[in-house]
Each structure stands twice: as C-alpha cells, then as structure tokens.
PDB file of C-alpha atoms in Angstrom:
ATOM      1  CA  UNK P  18     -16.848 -15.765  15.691  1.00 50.00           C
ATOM      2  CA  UNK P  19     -14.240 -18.703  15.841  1.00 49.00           C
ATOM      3  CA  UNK P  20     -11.591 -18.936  13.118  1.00 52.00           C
ATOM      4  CA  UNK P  21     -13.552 -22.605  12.088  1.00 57.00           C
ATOM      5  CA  UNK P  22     -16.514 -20.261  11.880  1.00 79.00           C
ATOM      6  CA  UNK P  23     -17.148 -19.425   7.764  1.00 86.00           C
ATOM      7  CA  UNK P  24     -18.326 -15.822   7.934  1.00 93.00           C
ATOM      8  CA  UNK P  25     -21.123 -15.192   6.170  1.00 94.00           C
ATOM      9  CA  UNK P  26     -21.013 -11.964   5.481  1.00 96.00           C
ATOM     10  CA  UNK P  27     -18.303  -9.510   3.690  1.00 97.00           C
ATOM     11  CA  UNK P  28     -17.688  -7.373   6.777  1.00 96.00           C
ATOM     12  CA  UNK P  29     -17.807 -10.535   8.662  1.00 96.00           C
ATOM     13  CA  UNK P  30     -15.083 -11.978   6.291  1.00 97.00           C
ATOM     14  CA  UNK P  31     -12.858  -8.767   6.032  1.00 96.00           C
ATOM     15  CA  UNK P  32     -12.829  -8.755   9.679  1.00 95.00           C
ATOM     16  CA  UNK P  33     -11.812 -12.002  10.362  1.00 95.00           C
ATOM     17  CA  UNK P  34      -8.945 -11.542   7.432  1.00 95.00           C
ATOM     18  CA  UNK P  35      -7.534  -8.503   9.093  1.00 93.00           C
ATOM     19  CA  UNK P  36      -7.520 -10.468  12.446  1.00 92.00           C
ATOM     20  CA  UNK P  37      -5.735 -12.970  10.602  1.00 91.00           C
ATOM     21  CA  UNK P  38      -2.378 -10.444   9.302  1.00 87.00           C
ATOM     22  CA  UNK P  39      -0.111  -9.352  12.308  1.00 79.00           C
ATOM     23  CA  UNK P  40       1.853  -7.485   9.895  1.00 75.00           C
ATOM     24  CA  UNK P  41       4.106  -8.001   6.350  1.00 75.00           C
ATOM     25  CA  UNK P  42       7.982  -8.297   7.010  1.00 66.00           C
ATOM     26  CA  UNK P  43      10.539  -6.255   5.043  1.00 72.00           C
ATOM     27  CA  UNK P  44      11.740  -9.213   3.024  1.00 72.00           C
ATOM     28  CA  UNK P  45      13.020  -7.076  -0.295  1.00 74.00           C
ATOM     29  CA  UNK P  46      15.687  -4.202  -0.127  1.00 72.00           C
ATOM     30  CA  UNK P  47      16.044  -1.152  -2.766  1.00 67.00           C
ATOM     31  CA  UNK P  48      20.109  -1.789  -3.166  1.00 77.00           C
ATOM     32  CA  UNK P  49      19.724   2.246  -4.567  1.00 76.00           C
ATOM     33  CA  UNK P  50      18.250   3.924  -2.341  1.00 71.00           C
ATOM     34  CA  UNK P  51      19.155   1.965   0.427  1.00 75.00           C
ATOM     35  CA  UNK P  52      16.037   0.718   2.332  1.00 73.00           C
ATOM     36  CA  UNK P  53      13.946  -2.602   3.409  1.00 72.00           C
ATOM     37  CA  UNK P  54      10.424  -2.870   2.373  1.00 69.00           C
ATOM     38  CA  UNK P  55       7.661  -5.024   2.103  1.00 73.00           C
ATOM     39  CA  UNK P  56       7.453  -6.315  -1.588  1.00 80.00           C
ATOM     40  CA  UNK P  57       4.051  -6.369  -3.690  1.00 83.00           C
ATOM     41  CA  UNK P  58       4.140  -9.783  -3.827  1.00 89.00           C
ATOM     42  CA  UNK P  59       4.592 -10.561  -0.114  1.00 83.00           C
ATOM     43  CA  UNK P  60       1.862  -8.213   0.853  1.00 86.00           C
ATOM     44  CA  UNK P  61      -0.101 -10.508  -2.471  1.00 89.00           C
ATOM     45  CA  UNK P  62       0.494 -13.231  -0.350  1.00 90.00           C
ATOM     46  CA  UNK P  63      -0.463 -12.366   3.168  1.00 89.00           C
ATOM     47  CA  UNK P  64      -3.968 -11.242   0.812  1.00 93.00           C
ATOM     48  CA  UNK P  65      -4.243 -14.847  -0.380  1.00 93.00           C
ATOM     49  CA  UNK P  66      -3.474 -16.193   2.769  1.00 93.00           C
ATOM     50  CA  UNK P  67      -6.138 -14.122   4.958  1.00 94.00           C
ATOM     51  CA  UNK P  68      -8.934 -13.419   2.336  1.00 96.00           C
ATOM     52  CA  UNK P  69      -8.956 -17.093   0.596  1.00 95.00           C
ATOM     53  CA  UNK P  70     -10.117 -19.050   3.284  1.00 96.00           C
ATOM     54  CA  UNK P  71     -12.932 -16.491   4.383  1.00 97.00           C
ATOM     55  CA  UNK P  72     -14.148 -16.196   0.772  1.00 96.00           C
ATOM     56  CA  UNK P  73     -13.070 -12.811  -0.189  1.00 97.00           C
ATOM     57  CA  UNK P  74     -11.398 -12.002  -3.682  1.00 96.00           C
ATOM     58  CA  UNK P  75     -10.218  -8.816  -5.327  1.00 97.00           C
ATOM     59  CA  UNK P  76     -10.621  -7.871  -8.721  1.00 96.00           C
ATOM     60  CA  UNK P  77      -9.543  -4.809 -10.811  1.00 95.00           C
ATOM     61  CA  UNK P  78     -12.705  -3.868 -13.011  1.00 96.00           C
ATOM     62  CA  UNK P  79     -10.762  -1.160 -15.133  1.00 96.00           C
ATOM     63  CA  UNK P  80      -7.997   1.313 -14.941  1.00 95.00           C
ATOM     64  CA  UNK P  81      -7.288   4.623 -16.818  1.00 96.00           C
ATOM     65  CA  UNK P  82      -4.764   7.363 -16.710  1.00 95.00           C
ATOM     66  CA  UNK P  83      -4.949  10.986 -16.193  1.00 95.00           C
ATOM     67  CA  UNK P  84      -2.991  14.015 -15.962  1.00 94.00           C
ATOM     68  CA  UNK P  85      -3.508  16.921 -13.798  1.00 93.00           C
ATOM     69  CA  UNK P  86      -3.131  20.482 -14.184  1.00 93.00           C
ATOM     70  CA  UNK P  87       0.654  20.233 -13.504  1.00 92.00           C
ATOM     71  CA  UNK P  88       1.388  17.332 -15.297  1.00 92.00           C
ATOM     72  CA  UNK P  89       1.527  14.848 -12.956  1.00 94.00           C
ATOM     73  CA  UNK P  90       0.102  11.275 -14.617  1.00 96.00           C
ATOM     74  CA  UNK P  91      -2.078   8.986 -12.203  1.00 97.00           C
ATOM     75  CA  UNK P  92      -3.678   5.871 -12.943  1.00 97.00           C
ATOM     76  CA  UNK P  93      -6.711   5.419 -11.716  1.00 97.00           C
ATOM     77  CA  UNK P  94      -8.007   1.906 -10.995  1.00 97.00           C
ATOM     78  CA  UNK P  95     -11.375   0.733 -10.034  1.00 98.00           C
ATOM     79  CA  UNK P  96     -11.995  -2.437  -7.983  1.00 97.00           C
ATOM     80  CA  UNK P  97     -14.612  -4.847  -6.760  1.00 98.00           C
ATOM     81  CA  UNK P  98     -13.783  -6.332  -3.511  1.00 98.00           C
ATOM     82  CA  UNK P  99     -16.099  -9.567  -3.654  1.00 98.00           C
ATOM     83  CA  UNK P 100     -17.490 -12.295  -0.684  1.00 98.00           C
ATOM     84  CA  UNK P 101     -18.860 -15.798  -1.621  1.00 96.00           C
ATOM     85  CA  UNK P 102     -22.035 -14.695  -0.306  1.00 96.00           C
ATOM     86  CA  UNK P 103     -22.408 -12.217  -3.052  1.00 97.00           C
ATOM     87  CA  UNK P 104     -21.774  -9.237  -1.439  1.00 98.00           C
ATOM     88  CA  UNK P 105     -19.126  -6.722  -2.934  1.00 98.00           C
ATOM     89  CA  UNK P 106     -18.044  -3.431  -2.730  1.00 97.00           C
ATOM     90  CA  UNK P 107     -16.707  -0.757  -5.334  1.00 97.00           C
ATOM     91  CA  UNK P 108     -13.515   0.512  -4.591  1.00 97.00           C
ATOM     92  CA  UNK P 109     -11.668   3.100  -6.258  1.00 97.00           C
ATOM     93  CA  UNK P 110      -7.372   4.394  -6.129  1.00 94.00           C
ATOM     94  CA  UNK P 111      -5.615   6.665  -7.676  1.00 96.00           C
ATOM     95  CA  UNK P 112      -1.994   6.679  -7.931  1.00 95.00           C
ATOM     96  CA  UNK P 113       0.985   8.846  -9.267  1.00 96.00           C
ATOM     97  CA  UNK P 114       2.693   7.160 -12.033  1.00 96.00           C
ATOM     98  CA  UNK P 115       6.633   8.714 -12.274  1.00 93.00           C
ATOM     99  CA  UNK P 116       8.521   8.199 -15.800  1.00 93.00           C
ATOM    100  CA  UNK P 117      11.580   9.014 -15.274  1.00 89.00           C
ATOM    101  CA  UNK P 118      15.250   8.383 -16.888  1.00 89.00           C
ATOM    102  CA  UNK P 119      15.749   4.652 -17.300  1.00 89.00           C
ATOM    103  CA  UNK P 120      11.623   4.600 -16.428  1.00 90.00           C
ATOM    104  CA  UNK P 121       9.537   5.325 -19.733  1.00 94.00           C
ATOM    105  CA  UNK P 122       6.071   5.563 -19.608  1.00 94.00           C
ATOM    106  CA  UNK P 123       5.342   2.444 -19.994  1.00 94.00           C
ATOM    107  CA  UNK P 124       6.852   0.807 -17.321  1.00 94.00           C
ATOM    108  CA  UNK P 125       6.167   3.349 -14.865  1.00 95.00           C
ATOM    109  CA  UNK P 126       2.288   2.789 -15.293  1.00 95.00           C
ATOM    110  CA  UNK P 127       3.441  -0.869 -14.747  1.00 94.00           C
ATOM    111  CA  UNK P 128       5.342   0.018 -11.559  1.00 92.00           C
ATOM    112  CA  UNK P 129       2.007   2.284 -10.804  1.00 94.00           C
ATOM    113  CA  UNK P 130       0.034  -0.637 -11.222  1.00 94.00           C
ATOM    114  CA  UNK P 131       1.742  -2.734  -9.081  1.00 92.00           C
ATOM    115  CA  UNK P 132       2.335  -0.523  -6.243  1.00 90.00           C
ATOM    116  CA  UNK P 133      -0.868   0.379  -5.806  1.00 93.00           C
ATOM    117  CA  UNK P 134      -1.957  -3.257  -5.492  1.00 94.00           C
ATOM    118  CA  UNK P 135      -0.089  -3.505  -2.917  1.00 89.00           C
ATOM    119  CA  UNK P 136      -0.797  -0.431  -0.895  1.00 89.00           C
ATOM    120  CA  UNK P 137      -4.428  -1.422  -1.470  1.00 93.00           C
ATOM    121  CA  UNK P 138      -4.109  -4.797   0.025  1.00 92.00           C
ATOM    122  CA  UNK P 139      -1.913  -3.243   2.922  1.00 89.00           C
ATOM    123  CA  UNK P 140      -4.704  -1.091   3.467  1.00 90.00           C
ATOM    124  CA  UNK P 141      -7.595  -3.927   3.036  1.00 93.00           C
ATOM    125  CA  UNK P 142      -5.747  -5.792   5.831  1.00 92.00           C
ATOM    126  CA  UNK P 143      -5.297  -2.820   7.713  1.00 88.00           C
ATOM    127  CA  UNK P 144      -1.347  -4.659   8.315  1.00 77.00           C
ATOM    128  CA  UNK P 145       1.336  -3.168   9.105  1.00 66.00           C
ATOM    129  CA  UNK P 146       4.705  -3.499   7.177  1.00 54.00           C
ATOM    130  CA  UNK P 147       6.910  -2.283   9.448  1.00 57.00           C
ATOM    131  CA  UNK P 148       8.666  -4.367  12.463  1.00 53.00           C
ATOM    132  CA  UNK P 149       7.709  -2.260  16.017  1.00 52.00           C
ATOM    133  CA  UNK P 150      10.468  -0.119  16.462  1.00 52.00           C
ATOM    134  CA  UNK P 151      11.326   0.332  12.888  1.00 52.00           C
ATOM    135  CA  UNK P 152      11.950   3.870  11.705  1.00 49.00           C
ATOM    136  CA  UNK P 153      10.949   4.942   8.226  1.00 51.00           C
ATOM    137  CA  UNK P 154      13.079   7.814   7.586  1.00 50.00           C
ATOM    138  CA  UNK P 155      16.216   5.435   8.266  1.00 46.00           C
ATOM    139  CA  UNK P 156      18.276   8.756   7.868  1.00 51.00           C
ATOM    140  CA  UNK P 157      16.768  10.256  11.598  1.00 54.00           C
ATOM    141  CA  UNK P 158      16.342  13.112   9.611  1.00 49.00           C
ATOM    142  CA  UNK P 159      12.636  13.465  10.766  1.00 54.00           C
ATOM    143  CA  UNK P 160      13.972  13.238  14.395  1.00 59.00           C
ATOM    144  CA  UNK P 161      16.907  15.687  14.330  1.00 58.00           C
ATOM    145  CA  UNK P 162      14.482  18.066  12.919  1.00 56.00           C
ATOM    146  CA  UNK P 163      11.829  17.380  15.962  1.00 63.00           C
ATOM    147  CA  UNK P 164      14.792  17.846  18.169  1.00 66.00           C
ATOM    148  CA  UNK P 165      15.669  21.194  16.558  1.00 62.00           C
ATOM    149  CA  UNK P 166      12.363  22.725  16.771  1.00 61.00           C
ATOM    150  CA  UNK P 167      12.278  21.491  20.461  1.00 65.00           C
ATOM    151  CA  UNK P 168      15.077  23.390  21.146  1.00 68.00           C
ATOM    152  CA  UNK P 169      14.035  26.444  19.122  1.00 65.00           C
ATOM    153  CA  UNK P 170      11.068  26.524  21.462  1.00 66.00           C
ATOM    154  CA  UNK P 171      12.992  26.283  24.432  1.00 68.00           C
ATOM    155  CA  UNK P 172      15.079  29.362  23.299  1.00 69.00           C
ATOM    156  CA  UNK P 173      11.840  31.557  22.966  1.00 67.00           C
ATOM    157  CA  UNK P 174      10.786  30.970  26.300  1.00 63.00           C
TER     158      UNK P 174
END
C-alpha cells in the first residue's frame, strides 16, 4: 500500500504508522541522574504525526490504582486504540507508581500516568528511542560485568 493510499483497516493503519516512525531522538536530559531520553511529549508527537493521517486515535477509557502484596502501587489504565473505519481494540497497562521524598502520592500517579503514555505509544509504534550505537547503561557497568564473567569462564576451563 502507497503512503497516498488511506488504509482502510486498523491493522492496515497501525502498519503504515509504524512504517512511518524511524525512531524518537533523546531531546530531554535528567540533569540528576545524568541521562538523555526521549520525553513523553516527543514520543506524543511522533503518535500524532504517524497515527493522524492514517486515522488512528488513542483514548484512555479509565484508570485505577492498586497495591500489591508488598506494597508496591500501580495504576492501571485501560485504553481503546480506535480507526476511522470503526474498528478498535482494548488495550490494557499497568504501571508502578513510586512516591517518594519530594514525590507525594499524588504526583507520582501523575508521573505514572504520563510515563506510561509514553511507553505505550513507543510500543504502538514499535520505535525506537535510542540513536544506533547508543548504550543504555551509560555507566558500562552492564559491559564490565559481561567482560568479568567472560573471563571467569575462561579461568574454569
């Protein structure tokens, strides 16, 4: 199907959007913690950009919170991912929501909320956020500790 070509179908339109993302830069930094990442509202508007034009919307039908046995609080949010044809399908995420000093309640379910709208639309568009090449664990710690069980290995033998 050509990108001139309205898809008429919700697979046919997710499709087409995720063709449409190559991926979602690192345009915000976390001064903190020291790391790059791909805001909420960037990846909100690589959604707008790819779903709008093939007809495909997103809408939160409800949210709730829970706790589980150990205490940890999630909200849990329920979806409708919706075509112009009329087709839609029920999604459902949960996510951990992390009060913490400086963080009450409150505005950890709001940082809950909006994290998992945009892991949700990551996902939808199947893009990536990362740059090729990029490393997530800036530290290397993930790769000194490959390197150390290499060599542990190499000792048994």
């Amino acid at each position: 199907m050509s990108k001139a070509t309205k898809p008429t179908t919700l697979a046919q339109a997710l499709a087409q959007a995720q063709a449409s993302v190559s991926r979602v830069l690192k345009e915000d930094a976390n001064s903190f913690h020291r790391y790059q990442y791909a805001s909420a509202e960037a990846l909100m508007q690589a959604w707008t950009e790819a779903a709008g034009p093939v007809g495909l919307s997103l809408i939160r039908l409800s949210q709730s919170r829970s706790k589980d046995d150990d205490g940890q609080r999630w909200l849990i949010s329920e979806w409708v991912l919706m075509h112009s044809s009329g087709e839609k399908i029920n999604l459902v995420d949960e996510w951990p929501i992390v009060p913490e000093r400086g963080r009450p309640l409150d505005k950890a379910t709001a940082s809950a909320k909006t994290s998992s709208l945009g892991y949700l639309l990551r996902d939808l568009m199947v893009a990536p956020r990362v740059l090729p090449g990029d490393d997530m664990d800036d530290s290397a710690r993930d790769a000194a500790r490959q390197a150390a069980g290499a060599q542990q290995e190499r000792q048994k033998d």
